[in-house]
Structure formats: structure tokens, C-alpha cells
């Protein structure tokens, strides 16, 4: 089809990721999910520009099965018991599921967790924290300016990830802790405020049997997808 007409849009209808070894050759890909009886109308509205798509992927879309933790660790589909009535599956990847696994293994998936394009473009400013330190009863807010730099009205989802710079336990390199979707007209700007507290910095301490935050430095990563986090600022938990 591409040989006949390179101006091709591939519409994929699925409930999960599929292999797309030819993705780089296709100018545009629309993920349509399972939309039900109004699928045709919804897809047509997006393809012909009546609606500006502004969705974000709720999971990491890997390039191949071995990039996924469960497959890389040979944990899926599991092991059948002798009676072949029950299959045992062990979650060997532990806390490293989805984008956490990709970050740890330094895998760059074709479409990362939180990825999503639209018919317009956005520019994010530098995030600014309202404090440099916080304690148990305090919260910290990050403000980032978002501008619609395109010619169409649309929405962008600003995402905040937190990285614990030094911990006594194994922790993911980054974890999504807040997000906010904003609708902007062409040329319009607004400030997005993302606020977190102690719970966003905590991990479950198996030895103590409780959620714990250790004193030290944390890094806030702000962007539009788990692999597009250009905005950064550091703060301290005391």
C-alpha cells in the first residue's frame, strides 16, 4: 500500500500492543482500541479532522516481546501443573513493570507509557517548585507553563514523575505521581500546578511493615510522556 500511496494512515484496532516492525515507514498511526458501535463515526471524526485526538497510552508499547519484563525473564505464560488444569505464573519482575522495566533496562520502546500526539503542538516551560524542602505534614507543588504552539485547539497531559536519588531499598528510576490534562486554543498558555505529598515519595518497608520515606534528595521530572521528561528540579525530604 505504501508503494502505491505513501500518504497512508494506519488505523490499528486492538485492546493491547501489537508488533509493528514497519512502524517507521508509516507517516501516521491511529490507535482506535475497541470503540463499540460508534467506532466508525469516531474514527472518521479523527481522520477527517473534526476532532483533535489527544489521548495518551496507558502502558508501554514494546518493540518486541523480549523487551517486556515478563517475557524477558521467561515468566510468561507460566508452568502448567501435572493435571494441566492450573498454570502457575511468577511475577519475577517485581516492582519493575511497564515503563519502570524499560527505564531500568534502558529500553527505548517505539511508543512509551504516556505517549500521544495530536493535530497541534505544545511547548512546556521549566517547572518551578514552591519549596526546596518538605517534611511529613507538608506538600510540594510544581508549576509549569504550557503553550499551544500549533494552529488547532487541543489538549496536552502534563506528567510528573519522581525519582528517589538515594534509597536503602531497590526503587524504580522514576514513578508517575501526578498528571493533569489541559485544553488550550492556538497560542493560548496556562500554568499547570501538580501537587504531591508524603505518599508520593514513600515505599513499603517490608522490615517495618509500613510505608516509609527516607531523608534525602528527590528529583521531579516533568514532561508529556515517560520518555519525554525535559523539565527537572530537585528537592529535599527532611
PDB file of C-alpha atoms in Angstrom:
ATOM      1  CA  UNK A   1       0.000   0.000   0.000  1.00  0.00           C
ATOM      2  CA  UNK A   2       2.838   2.395   0.795  1.00  0.00           C
ATOM      3  CA  UNK A   3       4.360   1.740  -2.611  1.00  0.00           C
ATOM      4  CA  UNK A   4       1.134   2.927  -4.226  1.00  0.00           C
ATOM      5  CA  UNK A   5       0.406   5.833  -1.875  1.00  0.00           C
ATOM      6  CA  UNK A   6       2.938   6.964   0.748  1.00  0.00           C
ATOM      7  CA  UNK A   7       0.313   9.272   2.323  1.00  0.00           C
ATOM      8  CA  UNK A   8      -1.029   6.418   4.393  1.00  0.00           C
ATOM      9  CA  UNK A   9      -2.655   6.385   7.828  1.00  0.00           C
ATOM     10  CA  UNK A  10      -2.630   3.015   9.581  1.00  0.00           C
ATOM     11  CA  UNK A  11      -5.608   2.516  11.917  1.00  0.00           C
ATOM     12  CA  UNK A  12      -4.968  -0.208  14.484  1.00  0.00           C
ATOM     13  CA  UNK A  13      -7.926  -1.674  16.349  1.00  0.00           C
ATOM     14  CA  UNK A  14      -6.820  -3.717  19.352  1.00  0.00           C
ATOM     15  CA  UNK A  15      -7.018  -3.798  23.127  1.00  0.00           C
ATOM     16  CA  UNK A  16      -3.299  -4.205  23.568  1.00  0.00           C
ATOM     17  CA  UNK A  17       0.022  -3.710  21.820  1.00  0.00           C
ATOM     18  CA  UNK A  18       0.785  -5.482  18.551  1.00  0.00           C
ATOM     19  CA  UNK A  19       4.026  -5.899  16.629  1.00  0.00           C
ATOM     20  CA  UNK A  20       4.693  -3.086  14.156  1.00  0.00           C
ATOM     21  CA  UNK A  21       8.106  -3.757  12.579  1.00  0.00           C
ATOM     22  CA  UNK A  22       7.114  -1.390   9.740  1.00  0.00           C
ATOM     23  CA  UNK A  23       6.038   1.495  12.021  1.00  0.00           C
ATOM     24  CA  UNK A  24       8.881   3.805  10.925  1.00  0.00           C
ATOM     25  CA  UNK A  25       7.709   3.566   7.317  1.00  0.00           C
ATOM     26  CA  UNK A  26       4.157   4.725   8.035  1.00  0.00           C
ATOM     27  CA  UNK A  27       3.538   8.501   8.244  1.00  0.00           C
ATOM     28  CA  UNK A  28       0.768   8.184  10.829  1.00  0.00           C
ATOM     29  CA  UNK A  29      -0.668   5.558  13.153  1.00  0.00           C
ATOM     30  CA  UNK A  30      -4.041   5.856  14.903  1.00  0.00           C
ATOM     31  CA  UNK A  31      -4.719   3.531  17.833  1.00  0.00           C
ATOM     32  CA  UNK A  32      -8.502   3.049  17.870  1.00  0.00           C
ATOM     33  CA  UNK A  33      -8.928   0.454  20.657  1.00  0.00           C
ATOM     34  CA  UNK A  34     -12.356  -1.292  20.809  1.00  0.00           C
ATOM     35  CA  UNK A  35     -14.842   1.547  20.384  1.00  0.00           C
ATOM     36  CA  UNK A  36     -18.102  -0.352  20.004  1.00  0.00           C
ATOM     37  CA  UNK A  37     -20.992   0.508  17.684  1.00  0.00           C
ATOM     38  CA  UNK A  38     -19.861   4.126  17.155  1.00  0.00           C
ATOM     39  CA  UNK A  39     -16.329   3.121  16.150  1.00  0.00           C
ATOM     40  CA  UNK A  40     -16.754   4.137  12.506  1.00  0.00           C
ATOM     41  CA  UNK A  41     -18.030   7.606  13.338  1.00  0.00           C
ATOM     42  CA  UNK A  42     -15.376   8.200  15.976  1.00  0.00           C
ATOM     43  CA  UNK A  43     -12.530   7.112  13.700  1.00  0.00           C
ATOM     44  CA  UNK A  44     -13.887   9.195  10.810  1.00  0.00           C
ATOM     45  CA  UNK A  45     -14.110  12.293  13.028  1.00  0.00           C
ATOM     46  CA  UNK A  46     -10.432  11.932  13.923  1.00  0.00           C
ATOM     47  CA  UNK A  47      -9.205  11.062  10.420  1.00  0.00           C
ATOM     48  CA  UNK A  48     -11.022  13.976   8.786  1.00  0.00           C
ATOM     49  CA  UNK A  49     -10.077  16.477  11.474  1.00  0.00           C
ATOM     50  CA  UNK A  50     -13.472  17.117  13.058  1.00  0.00           C
ATOM     51  CA  UNK A  51     -11.954  16.069  16.386  1.00  0.00           C
ATOM     52  CA  UNK A  52      -8.388  16.556  17.560  1.00  0.00           C
ATOM     53  CA  UNK A  53      -7.164  13.314  19.156  1.00  0.00           C
ATOM     54  CA  UNK A  54      -5.479  13.980  22.487  1.00  0.00           C
ATOM     55  CA  UNK A  55      -5.186  10.584  24.148  1.00  0.00           C
ATOM     56  CA  UNK A  56      -2.174   9.098  25.922  1.00  0.00           C
ATOM     57  CA  UNK A  57      -1.024   5.479  26.075  1.00  0.00           C
ATOM     58  CA  UNK A  58      -1.799   3.863  29.453  1.00  0.00           C
ATOM     59  CA  UNK A  59       1.005   1.330  29.033  1.00  0.00           C
ATOM     60  CA  UNK A  60       4.386   0.833  27.381  1.00  0.00           C
ATOM     61  CA  UNK A  61       4.184  -0.363  23.781  1.00  0.00           C
ATOM     62  CA  UNK A  62       7.253  -2.573  23.307  1.00  0.00           C
ATOM     63  CA  UNK A  63       9.004  -3.212  20.026  1.00  0.00           C
ATOM     64  CA  UNK A  64       9.264  -6.966  20.683  1.00  0.00           C
ATOM     65  CA  UNK A  65       8.131  -9.445  23.341  1.00  0.00           C
ATOM     66  CA  UNK A  66      11.618  -9.868  24.818  1.00  0.00           C
ATOM     67  CA  UNK A  67      11.623  -6.148  25.718  1.00  0.00           C
ATOM     68  CA  UNK A  68       8.801  -6.851  28.192  1.00  0.00           C
ATOM     69  CA  UNK A  69       9.924  -7.991  31.640  1.00  0.00           C
ATOM     70  CA  UNK A  70       7.568 -10.960  31.912  1.00  0.00           C
ATOM     71  CA  UNK A  71       8.838 -12.382  28.612  1.00  0.00           C
ATOM     72  CA  UNK A  72      12.490 -11.426  29.109  1.00  0.00           C
ATOM     73  CA  UNK A  73      12.512 -13.290  32.443  1.00  0.00           C
ATOM     74  CA  UNK A  74      10.651 -16.290  30.938  1.00  0.00           C
ATOM     75  CA  UNK A  75       7.821 -15.829  33.447  1.00  0.00           C
ATOM     76  CA  UNK A  76       5.018 -15.859  30.873  1.00  0.00           C
ATOM     77  CA  UNK A  77       2.917 -17.842  30.099  1.00  0.00           C
ATOM     78  CA  UNK A  78       3.991 -19.818  33.173  1.00  0.00           C
ATOM     79  CA  UNK A  79       4.162 -23.506  34.029  1.00  0.00           C
ATOM     80  CA  UNK A  80       1.317 -25.994  33.815  1.00  0.00           C
ATOM     81  CA  UNK A  81       0.780 -28.281  36.783  1.00  0.00           C
ATOM     82  CA  UNK A  82       0.751 -32.027  36.195  1.00  0.00           C
ATOM     83  CA  UNK A  83      -3.046 -32.136  35.870  1.00  0.00           C
ATOM     84  CA  UNK A  84      -2.972 -29.391  33.206  1.00  0.00           C
ATOM     85  CA  UNK A  85      -5.850 -27.646  34.958  1.00  0.00           C
ATOM     86  CA  UNK A  86      -3.832 -24.887  36.572  1.00  0.00           C
ATOM     87  CA  UNK A  87      -0.982 -22.753  35.315  1.00  0.00           C
ATOM     88  CA  UNK A  88       1.403 -21.089  37.785  1.00  0.00           C
ATOM     89  CA  UNK A  89       2.794 -17.665  36.923  1.00  0.00           C
ATOM     90  CA  UNK A  90       5.501 -15.934  38.906  1.00  0.00           C
ATOM     91  CA  UNK A  91       5.844 -12.156  38.691  1.00  0.00           C
ATOM     92  CA  UNK A  92       9.631 -12.189  38.539  1.00  0.00           C
ATOM     93  CA  UNK A  93       9.942  -8.543  37.503  1.00  0.00           C
ATOM     94  CA  UNK A  94       8.736  -7.415  40.942  1.00  0.00           C
ATOM     95  CA  UNK A  95       8.280  -3.625  41.000  1.00  0.00           C
ATOM     96  CA  UNK A  96       9.724  -3.273  37.506  1.00  0.00           C
ATOM     97  CA  UNK A  97       6.563  -3.430  35.423  1.00  0.00           C
ATOM     98  CA  UNK A  98       5.910  -1.409  32.262  1.00  0.00           C
ATOM     99  CA  UNK A  99       7.836   1.838  31.948  1.00  0.00           C
ATOM    100  CA  UNK A 100       9.760   1.019  35.150  1.00  0.00           C
ATOM    101  CA  UNK A 101      11.245  -2.043  33.447  1.00  0.00           C
ATOM    102  CA  UNK A 102      12.007  -0.076  30.285  1.00  0.00           C
ATOM    103  CA  UNK A 103      13.834   2.600  32.282  1.00  0.00           C
ATOM    104  CA  UNK A 104      15.853   0.073  34.271  1.00  0.00           C
ATOM    105  CA  UNK A 105      16.895  -1.884  31.163  1.00  0.00           C
ATOM    106  CA  UNK A 106      17.415   1.318  29.144  1.00  0.00           C
ATOM    107  CA  UNK A 107      14.946   0.139  26.517  1.00  0.00           C
ATOM    108  CA  UNK A 108      13.516   2.775  24.178  1.00  0.00           C
ATOM    109  CA  UNK A 109      10.115   1.472  23.110  1.00  0.00           C
ATOM    110  CA  UNK A 110       8.512   2.742  19.889  1.00  0.00           C
ATOM    111  CA  UNK A 111       5.654   4.210  21.937  1.00  0.00           C
ATOM    112  CA  UNK A 112       6.330   4.880  25.600  1.00  0.00           C
ATOM    113  CA  UNK A 113       3.907   4.982  28.513  1.00  0.00           C
ATOM    114  CA  UNK A 114       2.123   8.338  28.365  1.00  0.00           C
ATOM    115  CA  UNK A 115       2.859   8.872  24.654  1.00  0.00           C
ATOM    116  CA  UNK A 116       0.289  10.534  22.439  1.00  0.00           C
ATOM    117  CA  UNK A 117       0.269  13.058  19.581  1.00  0.00           C
ATOM    118  CA  UNK A 118      -2.394  15.398  18.239  1.00  0.00           C
ATOM    119  CA  UNK A 119      -3.028  17.822  15.378  1.00  0.00           C
ATOM    120  CA  UNK A 120      -1.334  20.622  17.272  1.00  0.00           C
ATOM    121  CA  UNK A 121       1.916  21.089  19.193  1.00  0.00           C
ATOM    122  CA  UNK A 122       2.722  22.175  22.726  1.00  0.00           C
ATOM    123  CA  UNK A 123       5.667  23.744  24.490  1.00  0.00           C
ATOM    124  CA  UNK A 124       6.364  23.236  28.183  1.00  0.00           C
ATOM    125  CA  UNK A 125       8.296  25.740  30.236  1.00  0.00           C
ATOM    126  CA  UNK A 126      10.706  24.983  33.045  1.00  0.00           C
ATOM    127  CA  UNK A 127       8.971  23.551  36.145  1.00  0.00           C
ATOM    128  CA  UNK A 128       9.286  25.619  39.319  1.00  0.00           C
ATOM    129  CA  UNK A 129       8.845  24.178  42.830  1.00  0.00           C
ATOM    130  CA  UNK A 130       7.195  26.250  45.563  1.00  0.00           C
ATOM    131  CA  UNK A 131       9.699  24.969  48.140  1.00  0.00           C
ATOM    132  CA  UNK A 132      13.092  23.293  48.294  1.00  0.00           C
ATOM    133  CA  UNK A 133      12.424  21.142  51.355  1.00  0.00           C
ATOM    134  CA  UNK A 134       9.405  19.420  52.879  1.00  0.00           C
ATOM    135  CA  UNK A 135       8.524  17.308  55.890  1.00  0.00           C
ATOM    136  CA  UNK A 136       5.767  14.847  56.843  1.00  0.00           C
ATOM    137  CA  UNK A 137       2.828  17.266  57.034  1.00  0.00           C
ATOM    138  CA  UNK A 138       3.804  19.416  54.057  1.00  0.00           C
ATOM    139  CA  UNK A 139       3.126  19.252  50.334  1.00  0.00           C
ATOM    140  CA  UNK A 140       5.164  20.468  47.410  1.00  0.00           C
ATOM    141  CA  UNK A 141       3.768  21.961  44.202  1.00  0.00           C
ATOM    142  CA  UNK A 142       5.393  22.176  40.794  1.00  0.00           C
ATOM    143  CA  UNK A 143       4.219  24.813  38.325  1.00  0.00           C
ATOM    144  CA  UNK A 144       4.907  24.520  34.603  1.00  0.00           C
ATOM    145  CA  UNK A 145       3.678  26.787  31.828  1.00  0.00           C
ATOM    146  CA  UNK A 146       2.087  25.071  28.821  1.00  0.00           C
ATOM    147  CA  UNK A 147       1.557  26.794  25.451  1.00  0.00           C
ATOM    148  CA  UNK A 148      -0.355  25.563  22.421  1.00  0.00           C
ATOM    149  CA  UNK A 149       2.148  26.406  19.674  1.00  0.00           C
ATOM    150  CA  UNK A 150       0.096  24.976  16.811  1.00  0.00           C
ATOM    151  CA  UNK A 151      -2.900  26.050  14.763  1.00  0.00           C
ATOM    152  CA  UNK A 152      -5.548  23.788  16.260  1.00  0.00           C
ATOM    153  CA  UNK A 153      -7.264  23.688  19.630  1.00  0.00           C
ATOM    154  CA  UNK A 154      -6.186  20.618  21.552  1.00  0.00           C
ATOM    155  CA  UNK A 155      -5.239  19.015  24.843  1.00  0.00           C
ATOM    156  CA  UNK A 156      -1.963  18.082  26.448  1.00  0.00           C
ATOM    157  CA  UNK A 157      -1.366  15.940  29.526  1.00  0.00           C
ATOM    158  CA  UNK A 158       1.425  17.182  31.762  1.00  0.00           C
ATOM    159  CA  UNK A 159       3.006  14.311  33.716  1.00  0.00           C
ATOM    160  CA  UNK A 160       5.050  14.399  36.919  1.00  0.00           C
ATOM    161  CA  UNK A 161       7.459  11.580  37.771  1.00  0.00           C
ATOM    162  CA  UNK A 162       9.502  11.306  40.957  1.00  0.00           C
ATOM    163  CA  UNK A 163      12.993   9.818  41.288  1.00  0.00           C
ATOM    164  CA  UNK A 164      14.496   8.927  44.668  1.00  0.00           C
ATOM    165  CA  UNK A 165      18.176   9.766  44.251  1.00  0.00           C
ATOM    166  CA  UNK A 166      19.422   7.534  47.087  1.00  0.00           C
ATOM    167  CA  UNK A 167      17.471   4.796  48.861  1.00  0.00           C
ATOM    168  CA  UNK A 168      18.269   1.853  51.114  1.00  0.00           C
ATOM    169  CA  UNK A 169      15.978  -0.372  49.044  1.00  0.00           C
ATOM    170  CA  UNK A 170      15.624  -1.073  45.359  1.00  0.00           C
ATOM    171  CA  UNK A 171      13.372   1.586  43.796  1.00  0.00           C
ATOM    172  CA  UNK A 172      12.374   2.373  40.197  1.00  0.00           C
ATOM    173  CA  UNK A 173      14.332   5.093  38.427  1.00  0.00           C
ATOM    174  CA  UNK A 174      11.128   7.115  38.137  1.00  0.00           C
ATOM    175  CA  UNK A 175       7.459   6.749  39.032  1.00  0.00           C
ATOM    176  CA  UNK A 176       4.399   8.658  37.828  1.00  0.00           C
ATOM    177  CA  UNK A 177       2.919  10.557  40.773  1.00  0.00           C
ATOM    178  CA  UNK A 178       0.653  13.228  39.258  1.00  0.00           C
ATOM    179  CA  UNK A 179      -0.737  14.398  35.922  1.00  0.00           C
ATOM    180  CA  UNK A 180      -3.166  16.984  34.568  1.00  0.00           C
ATOM    181  CA  UNK A 181      -4.827  17.395  31.189  1.00  0.00           C
ATOM    182  CA  UNK A 182      -5.357  20.932  29.870  1.00  0.00           C
ATOM    183  CA  UNK A 183      -7.326  22.127  26.823  1.00  0.00           C
ATOM    184  CA  UNK A 184      -5.851  25.129  25.011  1.00  0.00           C
ATOM    185  CA  UNK A 185      -6.726  27.236  21.982  1.00  0.00           C
ATOM    186  CA  UNK A 186      -3.996  28.060  19.411  1.00  0.00           C
ATOM    187  CA  UNK A 187      -1.491  30.399  21.021  1.00  0.00           C
ATOM    188  CA  UNK A 188      -3.079  30.063  24.463  1.00  0.00           C
ATOM    189  CA  UNK A 189      -0.963  29.412  27.552  1.00  0.00           C
ATOM    190  CA  UNK A 190      -1.717  28.348  31.107  1.00  0.00           C
ATOM    191  CA  UNK A 191       0.123  27.345  34.244  1.00  0.00           C
ATOM    192  CA  UNK A 192      -0.321  23.741  35.329  1.00  0.00           C
ATOM    193  CA  UNK A 193       0.169  23.018  39.023  1.00  0.00           C
ATOM    194  CA  UNK A 194       0.947  19.480  40.185  1.00  0.00           C
ATOM    195  CA  UNK A 195       0.979  18.881  43.945  1.00  0.00           C
ATOM    196  CA  UNK A 196       2.274  15.866  45.858  1.00  0.00           C
ATOM    197  CA  UNK A 197       2.901  14.943  49.478  1.00  0.00           C
ATOM    198  CA  UNK A 198       4.488  12.245  51.576  1.00  0.00           C
ATOM    199  CA  UNK A 199       2.616   9.387  49.921  1.00  0.00           C
ATOM    200  CA  UNK A 200       4.201  10.163  46.543  1.00  0.00           C
ATOM    201  CA  UNK A 201       7.687   9.724  47.997  1.00  0.00           C
ATOM    202  CA  UNK A 202       7.032   6.612  50.094  1.00  0.00           C
ATOM    203  CA  UNK A 203       7.924   2.979  49.624  1.00  0.00           C
ATOM    204  CA  UNK A 204       6.638  -0.014  51.562  1.00  0.00           C
ATOM    205  CA  UNK A 205       9.284  -1.121  54.056  1.00  0.00           C
ATOM    206  CA  UNK A 206       8.922  -4.895  54.410  1.00  0.00           C
ATOM    207  CA  UNK A 207      11.037  -4.955  57.569  1.00  0.00           C
ATOM    208  CA  UNK A 208       8.962  -2.339  59.368  1.00  0.00           C
ATOM    209  CA  UNK A 209       5.646  -3.335  57.798  1.00  0.00           C
ATOM    210  CA  UNK A 210       4.786   0.265  56.934  1.00  0.00           C
ATOM    211  CA  UNK A 211       5.160   2.977  54.292  1.00  0.00           C
ATOM    212  CA  UNK A 212       8.419   4.898  54.701  1.00  0.00           C
ATOM    213  CA  UNK A 213      10.141   7.991  53.355  1.00  0.00           C
ATOM    214  CA  UNK A 214      13.866   8.283  53.865  1.00  0.00           C
ATOM    215  CA  UNK A 215      15.523  11.705  54.256  1.00  0.00           C
ATOM    216  CA  UNK A 216      17.410  12.787  51.176  1.00  0.00           C
ATOM    217  CA  UNK A 217      17.192  14.270  47.707  1.00  0.00           C
ATOM    218  CA  UNK A 218      14.400  13.655  45.228  1.00  0.00           C
ATOM    219  CA  UNK A 219      14.126  14.746  41.608  1.00  0.00           C
ATOM    220  CA  UNK A 220      10.910  15.862  39.967  1.00  0.00           C
ATOM    221  CA  UNK A 221      10.707  15.042  36.244  1.00  0.00           C
ATOM    222  CA  UNK A 222       8.050  16.858  34.222  1.00  0.00           C
ATOM    223  CA  UNK A 223       7.043  16.225  30.626  1.00  0.00           C
ATOM    224  CA  UNK A 224       4.495  14.727  28.255  1.00  0.00           C
ATOM    225  CA  UNK A 225       5.459  11.012  28.318  1.00  0.00           C
ATOM    226  CA  UNK A 226       7.668   8.697  30.349  1.00  0.00           C
ATOM    227  CA  UNK A 227      10.438   9.154  27.744  1.00  0.00           C
ATOM    228  CA  UNK A 228       9.901  12.906  27.258  1.00  0.00           C
ATOM    229  CA  UNK A 229      10.750  14.484  30.606  1.00  0.00           C
ATOM    230  CA  UNK A 230      12.852  17.541  29.841  1.00  0.00           C
ATOM    231  CA  UNK A 231      11.796  19.553  32.896  1.00  0.00           C
ATOM    232  CA  UNK A 232      13.664  18.751  36.116  1.00  0.00           C
ATOM    233  CA  UNK A 233      14.077  20.185  39.613  1.00  0.00           C
ATOM    234  CA  UNK A 234      15.474  18.797  42.861  1.00  0.00           C
ATOM    235  CA  UNK A 235      14.064  18.998  46.379  1.00  0.00           C
ATOM    236  CA  UNK A 236      14.837  17.503  49.773  1.00  0.00           C
ATOM    237  CA  UNK A 237      12.791  15.471  52.247  1.00  0.00           C
ATOM    238  CA  UNK A 238      13.820  16.189  55.838  1.00  0.00           C
TER     239      UNK A 238
END
